PDB file of C-alpha atoms in Angstrom:
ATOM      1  CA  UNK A   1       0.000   0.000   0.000  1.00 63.00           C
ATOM      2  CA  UNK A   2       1.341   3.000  -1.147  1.00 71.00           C
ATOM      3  CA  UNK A   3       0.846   5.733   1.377  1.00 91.00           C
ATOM      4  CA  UNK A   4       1.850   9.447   1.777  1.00 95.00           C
ATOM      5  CA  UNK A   5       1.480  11.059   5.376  1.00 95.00           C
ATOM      6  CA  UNK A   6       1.227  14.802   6.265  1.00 95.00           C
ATOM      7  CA  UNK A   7      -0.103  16.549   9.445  1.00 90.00           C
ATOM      8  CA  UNK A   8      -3.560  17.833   8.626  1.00 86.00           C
ATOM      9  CA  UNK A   9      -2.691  20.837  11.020  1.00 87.00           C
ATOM     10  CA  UNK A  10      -3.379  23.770  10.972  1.00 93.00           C
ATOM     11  CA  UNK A  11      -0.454  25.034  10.934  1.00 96.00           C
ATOM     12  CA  UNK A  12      -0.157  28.579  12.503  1.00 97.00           C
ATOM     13  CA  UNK A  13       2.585  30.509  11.751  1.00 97.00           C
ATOM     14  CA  UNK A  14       2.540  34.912  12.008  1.00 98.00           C
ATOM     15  CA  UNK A  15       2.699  36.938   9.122  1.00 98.00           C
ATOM     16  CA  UNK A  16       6.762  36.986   7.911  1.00 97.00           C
ATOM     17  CA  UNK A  17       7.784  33.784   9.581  1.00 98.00           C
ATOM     18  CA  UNK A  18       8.872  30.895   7.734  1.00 97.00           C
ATOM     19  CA  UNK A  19       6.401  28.027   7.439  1.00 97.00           C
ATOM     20  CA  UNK A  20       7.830  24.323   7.373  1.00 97.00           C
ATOM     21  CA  UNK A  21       5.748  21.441   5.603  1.00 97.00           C
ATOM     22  CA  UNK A  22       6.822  17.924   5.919  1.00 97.00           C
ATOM     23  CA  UNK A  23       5.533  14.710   3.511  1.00 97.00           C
ATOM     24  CA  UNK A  24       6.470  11.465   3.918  1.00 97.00           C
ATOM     25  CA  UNK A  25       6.335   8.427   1.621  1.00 96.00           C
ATOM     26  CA  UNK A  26       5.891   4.920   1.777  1.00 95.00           C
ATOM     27  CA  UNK A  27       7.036   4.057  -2.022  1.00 92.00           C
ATOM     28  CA  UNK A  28      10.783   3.457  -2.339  1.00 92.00           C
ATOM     29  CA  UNK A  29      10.438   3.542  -6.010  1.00 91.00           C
ATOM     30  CA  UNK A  30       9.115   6.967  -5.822  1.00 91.00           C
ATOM     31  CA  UNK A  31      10.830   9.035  -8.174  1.00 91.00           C
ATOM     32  CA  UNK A  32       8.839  12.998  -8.288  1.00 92.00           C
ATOM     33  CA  UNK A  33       8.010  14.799  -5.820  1.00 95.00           C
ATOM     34  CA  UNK A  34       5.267  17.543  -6.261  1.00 96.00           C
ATOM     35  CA  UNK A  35       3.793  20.352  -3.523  1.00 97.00           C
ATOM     36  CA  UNK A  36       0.366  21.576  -4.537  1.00 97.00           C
ATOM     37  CA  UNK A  37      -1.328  24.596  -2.945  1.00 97.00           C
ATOM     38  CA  UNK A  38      -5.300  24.544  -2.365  1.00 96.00           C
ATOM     39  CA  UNK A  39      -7.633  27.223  -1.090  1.00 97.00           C
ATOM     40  CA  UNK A  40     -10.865  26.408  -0.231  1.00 94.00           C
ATOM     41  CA  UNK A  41     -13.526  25.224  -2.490  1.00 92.00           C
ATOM     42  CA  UNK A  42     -10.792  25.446  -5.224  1.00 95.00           C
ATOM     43  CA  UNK A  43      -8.489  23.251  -7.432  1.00 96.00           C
ATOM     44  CA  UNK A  44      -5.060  22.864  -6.699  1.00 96.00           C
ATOM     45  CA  UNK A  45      -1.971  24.884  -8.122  1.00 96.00           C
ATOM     46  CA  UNK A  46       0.916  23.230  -9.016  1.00 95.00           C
ATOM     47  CA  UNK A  47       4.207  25.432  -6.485  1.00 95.00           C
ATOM     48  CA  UNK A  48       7.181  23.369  -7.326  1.00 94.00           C
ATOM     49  CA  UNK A  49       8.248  19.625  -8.394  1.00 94.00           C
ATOM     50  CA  UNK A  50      11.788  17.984  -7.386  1.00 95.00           C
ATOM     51  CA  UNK A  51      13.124  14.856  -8.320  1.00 92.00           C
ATOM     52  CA  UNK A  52      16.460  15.068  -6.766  1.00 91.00           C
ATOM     53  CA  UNK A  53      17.963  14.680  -2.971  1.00 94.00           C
ATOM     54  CA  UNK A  54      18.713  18.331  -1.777  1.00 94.00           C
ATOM     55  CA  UNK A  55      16.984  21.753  -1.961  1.00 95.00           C
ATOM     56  CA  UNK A  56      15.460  23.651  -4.829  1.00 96.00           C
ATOM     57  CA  UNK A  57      14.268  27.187  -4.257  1.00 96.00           C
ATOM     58  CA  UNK A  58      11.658  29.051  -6.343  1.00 95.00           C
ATOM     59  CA  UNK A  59      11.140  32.708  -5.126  1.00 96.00           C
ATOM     60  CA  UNK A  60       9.703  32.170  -1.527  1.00 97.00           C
ATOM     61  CA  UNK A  61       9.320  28.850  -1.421  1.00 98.00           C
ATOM     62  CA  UNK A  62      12.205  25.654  -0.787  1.00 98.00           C
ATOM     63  CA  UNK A  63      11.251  21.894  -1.357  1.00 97.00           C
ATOM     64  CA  UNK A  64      13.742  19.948   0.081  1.00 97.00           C
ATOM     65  CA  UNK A  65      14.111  16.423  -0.749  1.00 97.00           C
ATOM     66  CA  UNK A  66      15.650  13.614   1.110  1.00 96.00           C
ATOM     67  CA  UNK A  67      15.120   9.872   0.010  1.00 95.00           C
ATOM     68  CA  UNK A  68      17.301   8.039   2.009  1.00 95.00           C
ATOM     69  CA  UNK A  69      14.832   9.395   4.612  1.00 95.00           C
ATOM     70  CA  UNK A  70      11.863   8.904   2.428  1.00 96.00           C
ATOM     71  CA  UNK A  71      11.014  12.569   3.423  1.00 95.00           C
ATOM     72  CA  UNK A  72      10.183  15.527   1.169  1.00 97.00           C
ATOM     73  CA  UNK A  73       9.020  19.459   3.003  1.00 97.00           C
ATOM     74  CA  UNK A  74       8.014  22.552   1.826  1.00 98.00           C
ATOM     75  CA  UNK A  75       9.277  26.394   3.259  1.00 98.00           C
ATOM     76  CA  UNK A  76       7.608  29.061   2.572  1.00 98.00           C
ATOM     77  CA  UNK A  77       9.703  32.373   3.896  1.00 98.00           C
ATOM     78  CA  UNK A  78       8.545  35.547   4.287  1.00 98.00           C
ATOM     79  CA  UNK A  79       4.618  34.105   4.620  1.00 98.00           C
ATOM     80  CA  UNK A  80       1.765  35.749   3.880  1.00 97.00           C
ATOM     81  CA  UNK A  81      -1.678  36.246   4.660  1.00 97.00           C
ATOM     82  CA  UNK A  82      -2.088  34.798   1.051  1.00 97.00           C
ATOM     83  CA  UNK A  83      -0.112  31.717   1.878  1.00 98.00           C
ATOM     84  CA  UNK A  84      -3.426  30.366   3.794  1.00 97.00           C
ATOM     85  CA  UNK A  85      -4.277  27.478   2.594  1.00 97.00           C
ATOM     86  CA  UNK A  86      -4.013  23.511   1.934  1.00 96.00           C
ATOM     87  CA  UNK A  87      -0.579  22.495   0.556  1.00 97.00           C
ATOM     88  CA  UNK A  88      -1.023  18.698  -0.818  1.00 97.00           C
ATOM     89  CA  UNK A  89       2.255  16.854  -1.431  1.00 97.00           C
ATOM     90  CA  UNK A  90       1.961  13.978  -3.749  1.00 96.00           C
ATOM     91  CA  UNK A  91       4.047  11.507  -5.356  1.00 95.00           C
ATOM     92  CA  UNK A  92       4.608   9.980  -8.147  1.00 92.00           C
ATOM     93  CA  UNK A  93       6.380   6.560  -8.572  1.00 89.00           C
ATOM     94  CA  UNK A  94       9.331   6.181 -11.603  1.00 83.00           C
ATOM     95  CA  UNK A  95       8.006   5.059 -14.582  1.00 81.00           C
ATOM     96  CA  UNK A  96       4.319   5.818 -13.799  1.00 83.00           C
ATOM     97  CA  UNK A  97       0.968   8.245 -15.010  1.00 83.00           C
ATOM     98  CA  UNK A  98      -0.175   8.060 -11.002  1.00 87.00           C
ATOM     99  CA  UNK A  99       0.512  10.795  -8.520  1.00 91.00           C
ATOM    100  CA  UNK A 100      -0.077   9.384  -4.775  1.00 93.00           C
ATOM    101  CA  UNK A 101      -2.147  12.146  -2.775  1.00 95.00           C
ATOM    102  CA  UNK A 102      -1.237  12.734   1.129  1.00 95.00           C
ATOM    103  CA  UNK A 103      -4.094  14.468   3.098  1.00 94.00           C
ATOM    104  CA  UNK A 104      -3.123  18.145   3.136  1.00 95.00           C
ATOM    105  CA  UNK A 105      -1.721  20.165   5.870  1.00 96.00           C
ATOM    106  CA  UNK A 106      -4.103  23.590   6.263  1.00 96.00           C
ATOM    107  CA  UNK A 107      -1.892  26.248   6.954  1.00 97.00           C
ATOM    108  CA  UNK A 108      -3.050  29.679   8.271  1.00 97.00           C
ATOM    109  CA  UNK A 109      -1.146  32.872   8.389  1.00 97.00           C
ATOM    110  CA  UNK A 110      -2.056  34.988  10.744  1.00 97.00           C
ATOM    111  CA  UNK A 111      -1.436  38.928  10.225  1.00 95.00           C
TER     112      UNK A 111
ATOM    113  CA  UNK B   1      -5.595  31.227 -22.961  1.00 60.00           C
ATOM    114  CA  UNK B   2      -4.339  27.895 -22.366  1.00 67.00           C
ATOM    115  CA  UNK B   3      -6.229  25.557 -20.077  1.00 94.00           C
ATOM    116  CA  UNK B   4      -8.666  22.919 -18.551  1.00 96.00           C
ATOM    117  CA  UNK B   5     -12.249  23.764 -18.629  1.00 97.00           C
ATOM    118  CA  UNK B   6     -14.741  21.755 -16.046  1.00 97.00           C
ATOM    119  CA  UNK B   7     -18.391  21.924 -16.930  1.00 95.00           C
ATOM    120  CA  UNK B   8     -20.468  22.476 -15.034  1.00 95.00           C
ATOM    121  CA  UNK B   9     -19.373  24.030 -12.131  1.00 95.00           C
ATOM    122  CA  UNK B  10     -22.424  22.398  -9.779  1.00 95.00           C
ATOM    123  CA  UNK B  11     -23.970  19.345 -10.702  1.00 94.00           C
ATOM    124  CA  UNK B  12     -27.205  17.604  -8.962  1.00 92.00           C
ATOM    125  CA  UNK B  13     -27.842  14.063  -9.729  1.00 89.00           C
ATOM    126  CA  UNK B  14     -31.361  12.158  -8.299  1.00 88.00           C
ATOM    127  CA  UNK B  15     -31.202   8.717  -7.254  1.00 84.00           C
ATOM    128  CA  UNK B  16     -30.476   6.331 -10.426  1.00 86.00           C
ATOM    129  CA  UNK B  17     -29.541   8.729 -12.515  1.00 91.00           C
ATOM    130  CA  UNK B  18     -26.044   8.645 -14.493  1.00 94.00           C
ATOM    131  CA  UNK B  19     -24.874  12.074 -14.697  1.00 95.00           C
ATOM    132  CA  UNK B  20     -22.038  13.044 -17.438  1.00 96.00           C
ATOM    133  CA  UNK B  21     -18.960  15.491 -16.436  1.00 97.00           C
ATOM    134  CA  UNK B  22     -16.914  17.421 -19.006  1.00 98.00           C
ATOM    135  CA  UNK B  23     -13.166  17.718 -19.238  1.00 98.00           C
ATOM    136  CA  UNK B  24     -11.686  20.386 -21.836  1.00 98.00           C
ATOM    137  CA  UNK B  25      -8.265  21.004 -22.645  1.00 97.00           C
ATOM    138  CA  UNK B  26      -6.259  22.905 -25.450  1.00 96.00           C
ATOM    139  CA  UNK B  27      -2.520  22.500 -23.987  1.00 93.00           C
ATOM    140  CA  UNK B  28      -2.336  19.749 -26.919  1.00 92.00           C
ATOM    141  CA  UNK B  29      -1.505  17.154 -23.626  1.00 92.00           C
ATOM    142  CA  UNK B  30      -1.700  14.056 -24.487  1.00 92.00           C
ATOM    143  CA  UNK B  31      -2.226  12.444 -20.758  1.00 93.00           C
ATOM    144  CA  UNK B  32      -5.936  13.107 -19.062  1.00 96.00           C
ATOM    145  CA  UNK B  33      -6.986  11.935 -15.334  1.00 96.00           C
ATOM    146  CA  UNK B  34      -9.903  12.153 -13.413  1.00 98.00           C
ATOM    147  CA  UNK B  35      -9.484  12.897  -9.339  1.00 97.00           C
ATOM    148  CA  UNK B  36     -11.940  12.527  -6.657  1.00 97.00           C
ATOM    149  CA  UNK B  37     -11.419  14.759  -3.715  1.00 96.00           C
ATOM    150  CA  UNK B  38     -13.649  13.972  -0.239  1.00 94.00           C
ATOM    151  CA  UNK B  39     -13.743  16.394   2.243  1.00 87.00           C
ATOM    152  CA  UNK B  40     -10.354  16.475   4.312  1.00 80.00           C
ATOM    153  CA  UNK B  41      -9.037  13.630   2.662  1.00 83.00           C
ATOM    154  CA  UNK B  42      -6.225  13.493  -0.468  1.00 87.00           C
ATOM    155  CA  UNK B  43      -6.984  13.455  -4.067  1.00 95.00           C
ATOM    156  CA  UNK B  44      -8.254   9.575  -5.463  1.00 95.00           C
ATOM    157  CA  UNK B  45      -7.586   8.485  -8.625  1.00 95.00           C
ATOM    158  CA  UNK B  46     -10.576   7.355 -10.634  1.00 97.00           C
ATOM    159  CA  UNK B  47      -9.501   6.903 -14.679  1.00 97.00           C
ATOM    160  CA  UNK B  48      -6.635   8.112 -16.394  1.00 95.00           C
ATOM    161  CA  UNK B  49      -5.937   7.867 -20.335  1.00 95.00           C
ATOM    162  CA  UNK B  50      -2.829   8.354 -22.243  1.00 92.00           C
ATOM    163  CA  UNK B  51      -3.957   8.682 -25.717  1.00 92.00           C
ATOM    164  CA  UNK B  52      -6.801   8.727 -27.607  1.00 94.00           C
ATOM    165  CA  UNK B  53      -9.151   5.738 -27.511  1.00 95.00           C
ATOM    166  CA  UNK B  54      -7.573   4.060 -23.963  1.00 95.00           C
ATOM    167  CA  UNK B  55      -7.769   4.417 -20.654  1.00 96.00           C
ATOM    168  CA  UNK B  56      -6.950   2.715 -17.487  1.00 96.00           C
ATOM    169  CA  UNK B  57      -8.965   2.715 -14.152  1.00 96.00           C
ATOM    170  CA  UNK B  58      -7.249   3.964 -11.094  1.00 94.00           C
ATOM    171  CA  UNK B  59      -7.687   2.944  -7.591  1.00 92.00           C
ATOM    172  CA  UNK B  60     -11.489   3.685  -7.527  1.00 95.00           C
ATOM    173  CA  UNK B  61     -12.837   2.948 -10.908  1.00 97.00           C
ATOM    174  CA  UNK B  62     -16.350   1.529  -9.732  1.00 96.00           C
ATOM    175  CA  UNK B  63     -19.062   3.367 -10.129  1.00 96.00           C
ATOM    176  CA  UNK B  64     -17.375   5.372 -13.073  1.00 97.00           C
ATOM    177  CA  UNK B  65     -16.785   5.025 -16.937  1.00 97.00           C
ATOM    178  CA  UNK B  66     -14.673   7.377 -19.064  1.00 98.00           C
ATOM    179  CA  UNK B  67     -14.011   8.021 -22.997  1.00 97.00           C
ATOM    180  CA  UNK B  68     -11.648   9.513 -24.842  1.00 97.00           C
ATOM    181  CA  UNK B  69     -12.757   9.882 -28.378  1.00 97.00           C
ATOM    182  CA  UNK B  70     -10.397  13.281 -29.045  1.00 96.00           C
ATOM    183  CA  UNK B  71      -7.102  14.490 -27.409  1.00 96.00           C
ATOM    184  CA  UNK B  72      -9.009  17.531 -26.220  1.00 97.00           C
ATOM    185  CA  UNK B  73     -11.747  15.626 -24.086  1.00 98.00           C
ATOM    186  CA  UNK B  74     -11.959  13.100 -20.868  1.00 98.00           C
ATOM    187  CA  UNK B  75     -15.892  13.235 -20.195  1.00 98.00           C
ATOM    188  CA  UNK B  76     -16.712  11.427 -16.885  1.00 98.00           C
ATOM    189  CA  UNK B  77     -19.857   9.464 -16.418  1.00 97.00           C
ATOM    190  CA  UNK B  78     -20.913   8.522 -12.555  1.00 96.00           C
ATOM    191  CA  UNK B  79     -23.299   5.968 -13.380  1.00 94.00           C
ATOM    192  CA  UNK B  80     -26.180   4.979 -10.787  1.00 90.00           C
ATOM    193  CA  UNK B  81     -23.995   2.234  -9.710  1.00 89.00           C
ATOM    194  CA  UNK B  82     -22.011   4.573  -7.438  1.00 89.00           C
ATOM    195  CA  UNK B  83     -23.632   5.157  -4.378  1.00 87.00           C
ATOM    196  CA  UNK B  84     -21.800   7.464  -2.997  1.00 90.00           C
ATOM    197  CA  UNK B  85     -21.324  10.284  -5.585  1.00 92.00           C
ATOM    198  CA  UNK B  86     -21.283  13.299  -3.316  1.00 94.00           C
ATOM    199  CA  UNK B  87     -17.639  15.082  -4.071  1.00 96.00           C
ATOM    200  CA  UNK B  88     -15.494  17.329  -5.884  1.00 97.00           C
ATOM    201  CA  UNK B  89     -14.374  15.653  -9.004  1.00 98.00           C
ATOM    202  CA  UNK B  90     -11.054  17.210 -10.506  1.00 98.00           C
ATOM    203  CA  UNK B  91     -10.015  16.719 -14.040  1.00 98.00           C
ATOM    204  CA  UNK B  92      -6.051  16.939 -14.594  1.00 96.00           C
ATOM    205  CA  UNK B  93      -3.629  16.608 -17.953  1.00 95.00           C
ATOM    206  CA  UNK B  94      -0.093  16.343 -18.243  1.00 92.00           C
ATOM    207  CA  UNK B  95       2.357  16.138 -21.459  1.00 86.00           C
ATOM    208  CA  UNK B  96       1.935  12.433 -21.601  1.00 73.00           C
ATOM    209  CA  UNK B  97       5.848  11.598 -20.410  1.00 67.00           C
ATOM    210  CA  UNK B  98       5.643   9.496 -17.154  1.00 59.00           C
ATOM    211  CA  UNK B  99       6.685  12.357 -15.338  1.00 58.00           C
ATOM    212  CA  UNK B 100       5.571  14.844 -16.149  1.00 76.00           C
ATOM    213  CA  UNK B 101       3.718  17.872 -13.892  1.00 88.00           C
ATOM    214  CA  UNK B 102      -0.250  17.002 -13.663  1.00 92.00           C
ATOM    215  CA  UNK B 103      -1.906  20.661 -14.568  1.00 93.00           C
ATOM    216  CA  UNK B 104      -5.856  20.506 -13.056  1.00 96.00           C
ATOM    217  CA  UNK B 105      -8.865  21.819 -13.992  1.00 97.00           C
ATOM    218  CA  UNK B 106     -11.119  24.029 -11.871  1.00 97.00           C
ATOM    219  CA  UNK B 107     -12.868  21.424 -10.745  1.00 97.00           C
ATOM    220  CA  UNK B 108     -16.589  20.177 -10.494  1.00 97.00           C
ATOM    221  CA  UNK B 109     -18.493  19.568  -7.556  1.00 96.00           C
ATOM    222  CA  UNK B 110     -21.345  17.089  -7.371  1.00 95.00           C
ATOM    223  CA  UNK B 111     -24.212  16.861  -5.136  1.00 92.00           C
ATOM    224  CA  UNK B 112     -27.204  14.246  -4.643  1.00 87.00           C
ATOM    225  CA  UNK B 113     -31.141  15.461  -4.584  1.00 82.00           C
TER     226      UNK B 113
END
């Protein structure tokens, strides 16, 4: 059984800060690595993809990969009010179409 | 614009009745899925087709049937066989590479009389 885990929250962090979400997988054959931002009653947004051990930055936001730990995060610096909302990590094992949902961790920043 | 296009936006479907969802896209991708999402819980994978004319059923296919008669299109039938229909239903495409990012659609969300 394939299974990706993240705390539901919420996640409070104050306006500024630097938010920390954490995603782990079950699948050793995982190969991508995707964070997906959702605000409520809407689809999700595609933030950033990795397929390597180590960090990639885009603007404000880090996804940091580590698969010897079978562990993949998400920081968001700087956070904003307009950060609030579900970030969905999801995987996706080498060599197949399926992407592996976790649960969603609600984050909310507060101003 | 580029894009995914969900119709409609609300849908109500009575008891035994198969209701028909529509999946758009012009990013000339090549890979279509359909997603159920329950409230608090992760994205499910219902059908997913990688060219014209074929599909595969993901991990909750019952209840469901799919075609995919042009590139551009992934219509989703929920047939009176599923009897628990009430969710958000999320259409997604991708190049077609393994891969590659999944891009979604805004979504539809379906509701029983």
């Amino acid at each position: 059984q394939k299974e990706v885990e993240q705390n539901s929250g919420p996640l409070s962090v104050p306006e500024g800060a630097i938010a920390s979400l954490n995603c782990t997988y079950s699948d050793r054959g995982s190969q991508s690595f995707f964070w997906y931002r959702q605000y409520s009653g809407k689809s999700p947004e595609l933030i950033m993809f990795i397929y390597s051990n180590g960090d990639k930055e885009d603007g404000r936001f880090t996804a940091q990969l580590n698969k010897a730990s079978q562990y993949v995060s998400l920081l968001i610096r700087d956070s904003q009010p307009s950060d609030s909302a579900t970030y969905l990590c999801a995987v996706q094992r080498a060599g197949s179409y399926q992407l592996t949902f976790g649960k969603g961790t609600k984050l909310s920043v507060i101003p | 614009d580029g894009g995914i296009t969900q119709s409609p936006k609300y849908l109500f479907r009575k008891e035994g009745q198969n209701v028909t969802l529509s999946c758009e896209q012009n990013l000339n991708h090549d890979a279509m899925y359909w997603y159920r999402q329950d409230p608090g819980q992760g994205l499910r994978l219902i059908y997913y087709s990688q060219i014209v004319n074929d599909f595969q059923k993901g991990d909750i296919a019952e209840g469901y049937s799919v075609s995919r008669e042009k590139k551009e299109s992934f219509p989703l039938t929920v047939t009176s066989a599923q009897k628990n229909p009430t969710a958000f239903y999320l259409c997604a495409s991708s190049i077609g590479d393994r891969e590659e990012t999944q891009y979604f659609g805004p979504g539809t969300r379906l509701l029983v009389l």
